């Protein structure tokens, strides 16, 4: 194994990274650093978060900066604001001893003016989310004509988020004789397309194809009926009183619902999803980082960039659609030499996803059996006793209260006092579990599993037959109480995703619209808005344009018998995809 010096890393950088505790290069660094230090070398690296990829591209691009030339020389593109800040922060740290080197994070959701001011003062490395960078380019406040290195980090995620057009527009403005480096957790067809288009004879590197941390992670699957999903989550949390984990849900709505339920039921929980403002998201992440929140309920996208090393559990509230999301999620536990537990609360219909995940992680799920009420109560009582034993007693502060306390409790024996103290904490569990039936594992062929009406199962969109139904008919589902379900003639083939919908609403409605569930189909979509706002939304969006498309929005269900006539324009529209779609929001 080579050391950093042997890889060609400069002394100033080595000094900085040694202070961060980097003694030996990680495999991705060993492969990428010397190669990138050379000229005109493109790289495609399949590497996941936690493999040390930031330093792999960060060290060479820092080393290559000519500080005396006060113009942007390297550009790092990444999908989210959080990742953008994290990368910029890492680059600052690596360049601590390089005098005058300036790194600027550029991302949506914060003042564009201060970013423009910094750009005017001059920067060497720009770390950006595509939407905001494009905005700055259109304002003429940033020029990419001096860029020599482009890094696309989490390229798969950027493409998933619909940034393809923005990336194309950005790369069109960067000189062709640059180095391009593409990092992605997966080699999806879209990533391969981008790599083919923009990279020249790239060196291909695969690092940690299997999740690096799986050795330390137990993967446990609890197969339950839809109606038991939330109760199963509670049991898992109750059985692990010191749990510190993320619960991944599939939709923003489900994320909020589960967090609300947990809080109502007395858990230390909070939610993190794209419907929250940036300030709210920052506050939640901070609370979670300092552990004043034990359970964070999050969507995949919102949890990106949340750098927490010591999670005890990652809980999949339903399996994600693709195996890579699973490895991303669960790669967050079992880090830094610790063991972690990845849990899937799933139903039988998700078996094929389970098999695909097992293939990717190279491990079989353990079949979990949910703890009984008695087992949970046993765990909780031990925790209460443990807390009593270990609590720090501020002798001096309580000294003068003690005589009164002793007098008041004088009529109780020591045993009575103990029982009462334990009960303060413990009654909640006892009351909940007393006489409650234990949760059975779902069995193959069990009819109850087809119950789709349960709240806990609402986010599960992977049931193929169900999707087919939705693609075929236009209004398969009732809106939630208080909400109206609207149809819009834009879908995934139009690069129309939740952030585009939000942007469309923000642009065209006079006030903020509370969005409910969003169902994206290939050629059209459904979204829910509060009933009283439905008319306003219909009036505001109808006849507006999306690229070169005229937007059609209708109340879903208004014309379910007209579905065949609706399909025609969709097919036509697919041919006429918007060509220049800028200004995507970075949510
Ligand atoms: P990344 O994949 O870039 O998010 O890095 C994962 C973690 O590994 C971060 O906490 C880095 O600070 C850390 N790291 C990166 N390179 C090294 C290294 N050579 N030695 C020790 N830790 C490292």
PDB file of N, CA, C and O in Angstrom, residues 250-253 275 458-459 461 470 477 480 485-486 488 490 496-502 505 515-521 524-529:
ATOM      1  N   UNK A 250     -40.867   6.419   1.920  1.00  0.00           N
ATOM      2  CA  UNK A 250     -40.783   6.615   0.477  1.00  0.00           C
ATOM      3  C   UNK A 250     -41.285   7.971   0.013  1.00  0.00           C
ATOM      4  O   UNK A 250     -40.824   8.496  -0.971  1.00  0.00           O
ATOM      5  N   UNK A 251     -42.260   8.520   0.722  1.00  0.00           N
ATOM      6  CA  UNK A 251     -42.806   9.806   0.275  1.00  0.00           C
ATOM      7  C   UNK A 251     -42.721  10.836   1.397  1.00  0.00           C
ATOM      8  O   UNK A 251     -42.596  10.488   2.563  1.00  0.00           O
ATOM      9  N   UNK A 252     -42.819  12.100   0.985  1.00  0.00           N
ATOM     10  CA  UNK A 252     -42.788  13.169   1.986  1.00  0.00           C
ATOM     11  C   UNK A 252     -43.968  13.049   2.931  1.00  0.00           C
ATOM     12  O   UNK A 252     -43.852  13.228   4.140  1.00  0.00           O
ATOM     13  N   UNK A 253     -45.108  12.738   2.339  1.00  0.00           N
ATOM     14  CA  UNK A 253     -46.320  12.633   3.153  1.00  0.00           C
ATOM     15  C   UNK A 253     -46.164  11.539   4.211  1.00  0.00           C
ATOM     16  O   UNK A 253     -46.457  11.727   5.385  1.00  0.00           O
ATOM     17  N   UNK A 275     -40.526  19.017   1.849  1.00  0.00           N
ATOM     18  CA  UNK A 275     -41.567  20.030   2.028  1.00  0.00           C
ATOM     19  C   UNK A 275     -41.200  21.017   3.120  1.00  0.00           C
ATOM     20  O   UNK A 275     -41.882  22.014   3.317  1.00  0.00           O
ATOM     21  N   UNK A 458     -49.316   3.147   2.597  1.00  0.00           N
ATOM     22  CA  UNK A 458     -49.664   4.060   1.516  1.00  0.00           C
ATOM     23  C   UNK A 458     -48.511   4.424   0.611  1.00  0.00           C
ATOM     24  O   UNK A 458     -48.683   4.690  -0.566  1.00  0.00           O
ATOM     25  N   UNK A 459     -47.334   4.420   1.175  1.00  0.00           N
ATOM     26  CA  UNK A 459     -46.217   4.841   0.348  1.00  0.00           C
ATOM     27  C   UNK A 459     -45.732   3.773  -0.615  1.00  0.00           C
ATOM     28  O   UNK A 459     -44.902   4.029  -1.446  1.00  0.00           O
ATOM     29  N   UNK A 461     -45.288   2.056  -3.606  1.00  0.00           N
ATOM     30  CA  UNK A 461     -45.716   2.260  -4.984  1.00  0.00           C
ATOM     31  C   UNK A 461     -45.170   1.196  -5.915  1.00  0.00           C
ATOM     32  O   UNK A 461     -45.251   1.323  -7.121  1.00  0.00           O
ATOM     33  N   UNK A 470     -52.673   2.287 -12.455  1.00  0.00           N
ATOM     34  CA  UNK A 470     -52.624   3.742 -12.423  1.00  0.00           C
ATOM     35  C   UNK A 470     -52.220   4.322 -13.759  1.00  0.00           C
ATOM     36  O   UNK A 470     -52.704   5.369 -14.144  1.00  0.00           O
ATOM     37  N   UNK A 477     -57.381   6.299  -7.436  1.00  0.00           N
ATOM     38  CA  UNK A 477     -57.238   6.462  -6.012  1.00  0.00           C
ATOM     39  C   UNK A 477     -57.994   7.705  -5.554  1.00  0.00           C
ATOM     40  O   UNK A 477     -58.035   8.715  -6.241  1.00  0.00           O
ATOM     41  N   UNK A 480     -56.905  12.110  -0.224  1.00  0.00           N
ATOM     42  CA  UNK A 480     -57.062  12.061   1.226  1.00  0.00           C
ATOM     43  C   UNK A 480     -58.100  13.080   1.658  1.00  0.00           C
ATOM     44  O   UNK A 480     -58.361  14.050   0.944  1.00  0.00           O
ATOM     45  N   UNK A 485     -57.540  15.680  -5.674  1.00  0.00           N
ATOM     46  CA  UNK A 485     -56.500  15.053  -6.480  1.00  0.00           C
ATOM     47  C   UNK A 485     -56.581  15.628  -7.885  1.00  0.00           C
ATOM     48  O   UNK A 485     -57.637  15.614  -8.510  1.00  0.00           O
ATOM     49  N   UNK A 486     -55.477  16.158  -8.363  1.00  0.00           N
ATOM     50  CA  UNK A 486     -55.474  16.787  -9.671  1.00  0.00           C
ATOM     51  C   UNK A 486     -54.598  15.994 -10.639  1.00  0.00           C
ATOM     52  O   UNK A 486     -53.597  15.400 -10.243  1.00  0.00           O
ATOM     53  N   UNK A 488     -52.224  16.189 -14.076  1.00  0.00           N
ATOM     54  CA  UNK A 488     -51.473  17.133 -14.902  1.00  0.00           C
ATOM     55  C   UNK A 488     -50.836  16.363 -16.057  1.00  0.00           C
ATOM     56  O   UNK A 488     -50.385  15.218 -15.867  1.00  0.00           O
ATOM     57  N   UNK A 490     -48.095  16.231 -17.420  1.00  0.00           N
ATOM     58  CA  UNK A 490     -46.626  16.140 -17.457  1.00  0.00           C
ATOM     59  C   UNK A 490     -46.200  14.964 -16.592  1.00  0.00           C
ATOM     60  O   UNK A 490     -46.777  14.744 -15.524  1.00  0.00           O
ATOM     61  N   UNK A 496     -40.331  15.724 -15.370  1.00  0.00           N
ATOM     62  CA  UNK A 496     -41.193  16.416 -14.426  1.00  0.00           C
ATOM     63  C   UNK A 496     -41.192  15.624 -13.125  1.00  0.00           C
ATOM     64  O   UNK A 496     -41.652  14.486 -13.077  1.00  0.00           O
ATOM     65  N   UNK A 497     -40.605  16.226 -12.093  1.00  0.00           N
ATOM     66  CA  UNK A 497     -40.460  15.578 -10.797  1.00  0.00           C
ATOM     67  C   UNK A 497     -41.037  16.509  -9.727  1.00  0.00           C
ATOM     68  O   UNK A 497     -41.419  17.644 -10.042  1.00  0.00           O
ATOM     69  N   UNK A 498     -41.078  16.062  -8.461  1.00  0.00           N
ATOM     70  CA  UNK A 498     -41.686  16.932  -7.447  1.00  0.00           C
ATOM     71  C   UNK A 498     -41.104  18.340  -7.424  1.00  0.00           C
ATOM     72  O   UNK A 498     -41.830  19.321  -7.289  1.00  0.00           O
ATOM     73  N   UNK A 499     -39.781  18.466  -7.589  1.00  0.00           N
ATOM     74  CA  UNK A 499     -39.222  19.817  -7.510  1.00  0.00           C
ATOM     75  C   UNK A 499     -39.731  20.688  -8.655  1.00  0.00           C
ATOM     76  O   UNK A 499     -39.929  21.887  -8.500  1.00  0.00           O
ATOM     77  N   UNK A 500     -40.002  20.068  -9.818  1.00  0.00           N
ATOM     78  CA  UNK A 500     -40.528  20.843 -10.940  1.00  0.00           C
ATOM     79  C   UNK A 500     -41.972  21.262 -10.655  1.00  0.00           C
ATOM     80  O   UNK A 500     -42.378  22.366 -10.984  1.00  0.00           O
ATOM     81  N   UNK A 501     -42.716  20.341 -10.038  1.00  0.00           N
ATOM     82  CA  UNK A 501     -44.104  20.677  -9.701  1.00  0.00           C
ATOM     83  C   UNK A 501     -44.123  21.859  -8.728  1.00  0.00           C
ATOM     84  O   UNK A 501     -44.881  22.817  -8.897  1.00  0.00           O
ATOM     85  N   UNK A 502     -43.259  21.788  -7.740  1.00  0.00           N
ATOM     86  CA  UNK A 502     -43.222  22.866  -6.740  1.00  0.00           C
ATOM     87  C   UNK A 502     -42.847  24.181  -7.418  1.00  0.00           C
ATOM     88  O   UNK A 502     -43.456  25.225  -7.190  1.00  0.00           O
ATOM     89  N   UNK A 505     -45.771  25.526  -9.338  1.00  0.00           N
ATOM     90  CA  UNK A 505     -46.772  26.138  -8.461  1.00  0.00           C
ATOM     91  C   UNK A 505     -46.269  27.478  -7.932  1.00  0.00           C
ATOM     92  O   UNK A 505     -46.995  28.467  -7.921  1.00  0.00           O
ATOM     93  N   UNK A 515     -48.942  21.030  -0.655  1.00  0.00           N
ATOM     94  CA  UNK A 515     -49.053  19.855  -1.515  1.00  0.00           C
ATOM     95  C   UNK A 515     -49.248  18.599  -0.694  1.00  0.00           C
ATOM     96  O   UNK A 515     -48.613  18.425   0.346  1.00  0.00           O
ATOM     97  N   UNK A 516     -50.116  17.731  -1.169  1.00  0.00           N
ATOM     98  CA  UNK A 516     -50.251  16.423  -0.532  1.00  0.00           C
ATOM     99  C   UNK A 516     -49.449  15.420  -1.327  1.00  0.00           C
ATOM    100  O   UNK A 516     -48.370  15.723  -1.843  1.00  0.00           O
ATOM    101  N   UNK A 517     -50.033  14.266  -1.498  1.00  0.00           N
ATOM    102  CA  UNK A 517     -49.337  13.183  -2.178  1.00  0.00           C
ATOM    103  C   UNK A 517     -49.091  13.527  -3.655  1.00  0.00           C
ATOM    104  O   UNK A 517     -49.905  14.173  -4.294  1.00  0.00           O
ATOM    105  N   UNK A 518     -47.954  13.089  -4.153  1.00  0.00           N
ATOM    106  CA  UNK A 518     -47.649  13.275  -5.573  1.00  0.00           C
ATOM    107  C   UNK A 518     -47.412  11.893  -6.184  1.00  0.00           C
ATOM    108  O   UNK A 518     -46.632  11.110  -5.649  1.00  0.00           O
ATOM    109  N   UNK A 519     -48.090  11.569  -7.268  1.00  0.00           N
ATOM    110  CA  UNK A 519     -47.840  10.305  -7.971  1.00  0.00           C
ATOM    111  C   UNK A 519     -47.356  10.616  -9.371  1.00  0.00           C
ATOM    112  O   UNK A 519     -48.119  11.125 -10.199  1.00  0.00           O
ATOM    113  N   UNK A 520     -46.096  10.321  -9.622  1.00  0.00           N
ATOM    114  CA  UNK A 520     -45.549  10.615 -10.951  1.00  0.00           C
ATOM    115  C   UNK A 520     -45.695   9.398 -11.840  1.00  0.00           C
ATOM    116  O   UNK A 520     -45.285   8.299 -11.452  1.00  0.00           O
ATOM    117  N   UNK A 521     -46.283   9.559 -12.974  1.00  0.00           N
ATOM    118  CA  UNK A 521     -46.367   8.482 -13.950  1.00  0.00           C
ATOM    119  C   UNK A 521     -45.401   8.821 -15.075  1.00  0.00           C
ATOM    120  O   UNK A 521     -44.767   9.868 -15.068  1.00  0.00           O
ATOM    121  N   UNK A 524     -47.865  11.350 -17.359  1.00  0.00           N
ATOM    122  CA  UNK A 524     -48.681  12.327 -16.651  1.00  0.00           C
ATOM    123  C   UNK A 524     -48.500  12.093 -15.166  1.00  0.00           C
ATOM    124  O   UNK A 524     -47.808  11.147 -14.759  1.00  0.00           O
ATOM    125  N   UNK A 525     -49.101  12.927 -14.350  1.00  0.00           N
ATOM    126  CA  UNK A 525     -48.932  12.776 -12.910  1.00  0.00           C
ATOM    127  C   UNK A 525     -50.208  13.183 -12.188  1.00  0.00           C
ATOM    128  O   UNK A 525     -51.082  13.816 -12.770  1.00  0.00           O
ATOM    129  N   UNK A 526     -50.268  12.794 -10.942  1.00  0.00           N
ATOM    130  CA  UNK A 526     -51.336  13.262 -10.075  1.00  0.00           C
ATOM    131  C   UNK A 526     -50.700  13.963  -8.888  1.00  0.00           C
ATOM    132  O   UNK A 526     -49.631  13.575  -8.426  1.00  0.00           O
ATOM    133  N   UNK A 527     -51.367  14.980  -8.406  1.00  0.00           N
ATOM    134  CA  UNK A 527     -50.919  15.574  -7.148  1.00  0.00           C
ATOM    135  C   UNK A 527     -52.120  16.046  -6.363  1.00  0.00           C
ATOM    136  O   UNK A 527     -53.184  16.301  -6.940  1.00  0.00           O
ATOM    137  N   UNK A 528     -51.946  16.106  -5.059  1.00  0.00           N
ATOM    138  CA  UNK A 528     -53.066  16.518  -4.227  1.00  0.00           C
ATOM    139  C   UNK A 528     -52.794  17.883  -3.619  1.00  0.00           C
ATOM    140  O   UNK A 528     -51.667  18.180  -3.204  1.00  0.00           O
ATOM    141  N   UNK A 529     -53.841  18.715  -3.615  1.00  0.00           N
ATOM    142  CA  UNK A 529     -53.744  20.021  -2.945  1.00  0.00           C
ATOM    143  C   UNK A 529     -54.958  20.139  -2.030  1.00  0.00           C
ATOM    144  O   UNK A 529     -55.934  19.405  -2.193  1.00  0.00           O
TER     145      UNK A 529
END
